[in-house]
XYZ file of C-alpha atoms in Angstrom:
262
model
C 115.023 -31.693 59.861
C 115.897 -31.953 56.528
C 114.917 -35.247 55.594
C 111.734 -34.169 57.399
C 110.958 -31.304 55.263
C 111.981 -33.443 51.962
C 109.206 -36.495 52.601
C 106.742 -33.731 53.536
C 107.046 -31.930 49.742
C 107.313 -35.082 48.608
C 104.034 -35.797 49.982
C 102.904 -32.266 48.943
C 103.631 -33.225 45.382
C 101.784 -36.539 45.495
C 99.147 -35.098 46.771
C 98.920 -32.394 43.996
C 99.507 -35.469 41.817
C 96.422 -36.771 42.611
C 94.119 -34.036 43.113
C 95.011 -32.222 39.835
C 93.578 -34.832 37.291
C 90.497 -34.314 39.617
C 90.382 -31.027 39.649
C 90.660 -30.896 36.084
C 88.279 -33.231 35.117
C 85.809 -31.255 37.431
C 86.508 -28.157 35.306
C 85.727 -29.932 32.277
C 82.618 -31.157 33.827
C 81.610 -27.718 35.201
C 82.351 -25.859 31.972
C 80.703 -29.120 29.821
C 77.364 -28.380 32.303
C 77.343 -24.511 31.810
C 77.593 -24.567 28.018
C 75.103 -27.596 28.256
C 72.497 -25.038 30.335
C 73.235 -21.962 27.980
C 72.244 -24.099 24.916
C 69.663 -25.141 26.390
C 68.484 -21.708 27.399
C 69.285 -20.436 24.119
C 67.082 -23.330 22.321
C 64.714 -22.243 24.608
C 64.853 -18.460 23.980
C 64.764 -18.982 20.031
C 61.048 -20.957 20.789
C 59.855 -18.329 22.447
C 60.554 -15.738 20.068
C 59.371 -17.728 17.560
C 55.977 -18.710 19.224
C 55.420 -15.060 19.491
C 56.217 -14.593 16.153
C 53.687 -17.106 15.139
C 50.981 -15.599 17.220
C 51.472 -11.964 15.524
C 51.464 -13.348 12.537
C 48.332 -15.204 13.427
C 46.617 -12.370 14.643
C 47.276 -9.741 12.169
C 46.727 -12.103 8.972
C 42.914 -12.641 10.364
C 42.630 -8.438 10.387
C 43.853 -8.781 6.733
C 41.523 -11.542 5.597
C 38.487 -9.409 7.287
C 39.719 -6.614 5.760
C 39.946 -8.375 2.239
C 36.498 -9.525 2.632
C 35.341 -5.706 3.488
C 37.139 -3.716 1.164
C 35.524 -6.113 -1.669
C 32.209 -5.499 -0.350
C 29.312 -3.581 -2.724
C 29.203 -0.954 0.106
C 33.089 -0.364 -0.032
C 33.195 -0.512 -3.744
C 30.221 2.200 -4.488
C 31.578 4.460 -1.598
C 28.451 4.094 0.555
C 30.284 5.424 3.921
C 26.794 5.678 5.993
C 26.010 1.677 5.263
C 29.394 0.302 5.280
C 29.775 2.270 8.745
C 26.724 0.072 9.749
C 27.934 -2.716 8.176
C 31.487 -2.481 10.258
C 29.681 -1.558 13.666
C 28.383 -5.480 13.474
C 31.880 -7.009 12.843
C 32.687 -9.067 15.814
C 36.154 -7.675 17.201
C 37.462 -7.238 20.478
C 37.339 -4.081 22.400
C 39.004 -1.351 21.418
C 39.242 -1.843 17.940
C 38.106 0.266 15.631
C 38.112 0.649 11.343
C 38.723 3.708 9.401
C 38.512 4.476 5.472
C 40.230 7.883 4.023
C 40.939 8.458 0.506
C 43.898 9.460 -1.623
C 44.326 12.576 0.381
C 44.536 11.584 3.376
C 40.871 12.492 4.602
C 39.049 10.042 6.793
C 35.873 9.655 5.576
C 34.453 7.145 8.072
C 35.716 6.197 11.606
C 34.118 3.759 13.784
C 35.538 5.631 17.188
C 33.995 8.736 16.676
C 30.205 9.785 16.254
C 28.970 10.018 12.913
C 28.322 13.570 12.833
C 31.776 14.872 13.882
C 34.385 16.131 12.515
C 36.766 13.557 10.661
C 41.269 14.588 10.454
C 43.360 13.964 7.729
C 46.109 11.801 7.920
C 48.349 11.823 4.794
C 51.327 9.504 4.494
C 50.858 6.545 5.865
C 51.489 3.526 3.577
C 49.662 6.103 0.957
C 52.192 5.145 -1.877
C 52.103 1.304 -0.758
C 48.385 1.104 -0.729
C 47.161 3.376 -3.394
C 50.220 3.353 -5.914
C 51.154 0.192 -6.068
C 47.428 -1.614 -4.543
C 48.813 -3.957 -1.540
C 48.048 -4.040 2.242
C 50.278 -2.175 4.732
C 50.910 -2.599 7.762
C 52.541 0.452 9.990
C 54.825 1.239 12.637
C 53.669 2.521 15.878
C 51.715 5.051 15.622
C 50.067 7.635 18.267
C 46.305 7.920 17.407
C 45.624 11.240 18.122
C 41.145 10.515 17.887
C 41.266 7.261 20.264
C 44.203 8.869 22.639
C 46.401 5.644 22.574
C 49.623 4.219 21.193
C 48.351 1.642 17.870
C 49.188 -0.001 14.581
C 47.104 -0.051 11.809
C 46.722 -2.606 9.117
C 45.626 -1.266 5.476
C 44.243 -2.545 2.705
C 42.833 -0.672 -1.124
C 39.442 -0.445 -1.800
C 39.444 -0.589 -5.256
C 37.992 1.443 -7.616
C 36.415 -2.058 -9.446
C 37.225 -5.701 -8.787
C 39.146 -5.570 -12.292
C 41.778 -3.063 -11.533
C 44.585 -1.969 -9.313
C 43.897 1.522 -9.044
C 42.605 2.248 -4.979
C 39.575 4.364 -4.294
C 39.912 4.325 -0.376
C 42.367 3.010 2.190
C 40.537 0.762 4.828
C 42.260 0.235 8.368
C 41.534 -1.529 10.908
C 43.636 0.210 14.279
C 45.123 -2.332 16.938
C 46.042 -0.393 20.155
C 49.385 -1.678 21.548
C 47.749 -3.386 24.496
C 46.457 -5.736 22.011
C 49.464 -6.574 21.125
C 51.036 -6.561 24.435
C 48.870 -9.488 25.231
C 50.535 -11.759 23.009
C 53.938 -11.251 25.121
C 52.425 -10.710 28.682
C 52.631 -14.786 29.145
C 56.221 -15.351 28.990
C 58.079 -17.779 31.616
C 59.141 -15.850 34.670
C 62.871 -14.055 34.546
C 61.891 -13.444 30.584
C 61.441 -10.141 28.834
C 59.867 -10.252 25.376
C 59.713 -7.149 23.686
C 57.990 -6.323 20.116
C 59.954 -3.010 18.592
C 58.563 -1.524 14.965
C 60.822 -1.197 12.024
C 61.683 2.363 13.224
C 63.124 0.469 16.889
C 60.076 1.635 18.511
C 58.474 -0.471 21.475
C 55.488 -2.052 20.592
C 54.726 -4.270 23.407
C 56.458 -5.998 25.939
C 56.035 -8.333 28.455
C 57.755 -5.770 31.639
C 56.434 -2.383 32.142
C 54.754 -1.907 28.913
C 52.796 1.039 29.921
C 56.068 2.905 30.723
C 57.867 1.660 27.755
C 55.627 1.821 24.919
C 56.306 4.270 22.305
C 59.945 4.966 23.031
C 63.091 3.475 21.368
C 64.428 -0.305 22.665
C 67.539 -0.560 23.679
C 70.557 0.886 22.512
C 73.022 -1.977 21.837
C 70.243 -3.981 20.815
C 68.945 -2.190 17.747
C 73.117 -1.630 16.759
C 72.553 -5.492 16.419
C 69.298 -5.948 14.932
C 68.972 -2.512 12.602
C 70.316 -3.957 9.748
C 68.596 -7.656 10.101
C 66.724 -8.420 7.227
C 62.931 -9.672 7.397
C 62.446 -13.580 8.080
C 66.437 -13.870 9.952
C 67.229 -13.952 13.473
C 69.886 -14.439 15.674
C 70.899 -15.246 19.432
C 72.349 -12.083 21.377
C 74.825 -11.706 24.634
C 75.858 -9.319 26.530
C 73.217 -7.414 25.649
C 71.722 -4.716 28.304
C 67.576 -4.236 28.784
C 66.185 -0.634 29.331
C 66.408 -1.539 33.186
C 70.132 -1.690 32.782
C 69.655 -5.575 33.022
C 72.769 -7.950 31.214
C 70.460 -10.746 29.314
C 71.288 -13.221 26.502
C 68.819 -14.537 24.011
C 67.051 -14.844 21.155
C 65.240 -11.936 18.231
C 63.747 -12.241 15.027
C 62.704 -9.596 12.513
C 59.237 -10.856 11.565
C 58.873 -11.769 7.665
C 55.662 -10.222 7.616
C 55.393 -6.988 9.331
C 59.224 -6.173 9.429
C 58.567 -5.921 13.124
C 61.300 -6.869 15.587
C 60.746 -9.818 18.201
């Protein structure tokens, strides 16, 4: 019985012998495969972000070069509100879009969404010191436009008082609801969440939900990451949890341009 029991461990241990080189090497493959497919994802994730990137950056820098060519127009220059309306009513855009022009005070003084003959707000503060002090575009955070009833950016540039000086007459804007902008997300591979949040850590856009999203702050742990990221640097993220509660890795970018967060 003894004897019996001692060839039978004996054969236990060969056995283990020869399996555990096996099951080793297996591991190695296994864990070699996983961090293969989480690179790969990861590559992945950081081309995504940065298409989007691209196609914000695309879209917005057309607005500015219209805008450019506007602003420098006789009608913007000699303050003729009534014809440069006219003149703004023909620009090709898509729907939705509208252009605005207020001056140092804040006062609009023309707006393409409402009817001529009402009543115009005042809306002090935004970019004022960018655009009128210092004479270069802005582009804002989310705002909520209060005359169109909708969740927008807008993207400003000075109307100068003369084509030889710095010093800004008017502020002309052109104002991009979100769902413009959630268009450039909405196309993302299936299991993906792209998300565009404002310098403030607002939602802009995103590619799940937008409508319920929009307009309130992104998720926690991921603007502890990002707060602090400089424009035109990036990163990868893990462990990181969506507003649905939802554990994802990937990739963000805070946009050189805008200072927007992808």
């Amino acid at each position: 019985m003894l004897r019996l029991r001692s060839i039978t461990g004996h054969l236990l241990l060969y056995a283990l012998a020869l399996a555990l080189p096996i099951l080793l090497m297996s591991g190695l493959i296994g864990w070699a495969y996983v961090r293969q497919e989480e690179s790969r994802i990861e590559g992945l994730a950081e081309r995504q972000t940065a298409q989007v990137v691209s196609q914000i950056d695309n879209r917005l820098e057309a607005y500015r070069a219209m805008l450019d060519v506007l602003a420098a127009s006789r009608l913007a220059l000699e303050g003729d509100m009534e014809n440069l309306r006219a003149q703004l009513e023909q620009v090709h855009v898509a729907p939705g879009i509208w252009f605005t022009v207020r001056d140092r005070s804040g006062q609009q003084v023309l707006n393409t969404s409402v009817p001529r003959s009402e009543r115009l707000p005042t809306f002090p503060g935004r970019g004022d010191s960018v655009i009128f002090n210092d004479g270069k575009p802005y582009t804002s955070n989310l705002i909520w436009a209060p005359v169109t009833n909708q969740w927008a950016v807008t993207l400003s540039v000075p109307v100068r008082a003369s084509p030889s000086t710095r010093e800004a007459r008017y502020a002309l804007s052109v104002g991009v609801p979100a769902s413009h902008l959630q268009s450039l997300v909405a196309d993302v591979p299936q299991g993906w969440v792209a998300v565009i949040s404002d310098r403030e850590g607002k939602v802009l856009a995103r590619s799940l939900r937008h409508e319920e999203w929009v307009g309130k702050p992104m998720a926690l742990g991921a603007w502890q990451i990002t707060k602090d990221v400089p424009p035109g640097r990036g990163g990868l993220w893990r462990d990181v949890f969506t507003l649905e509660g939802i554990r994802v890795f990937g990739a963000y970018h805070r946009m050189q341009s805008t200072g927007w967060l992808v």
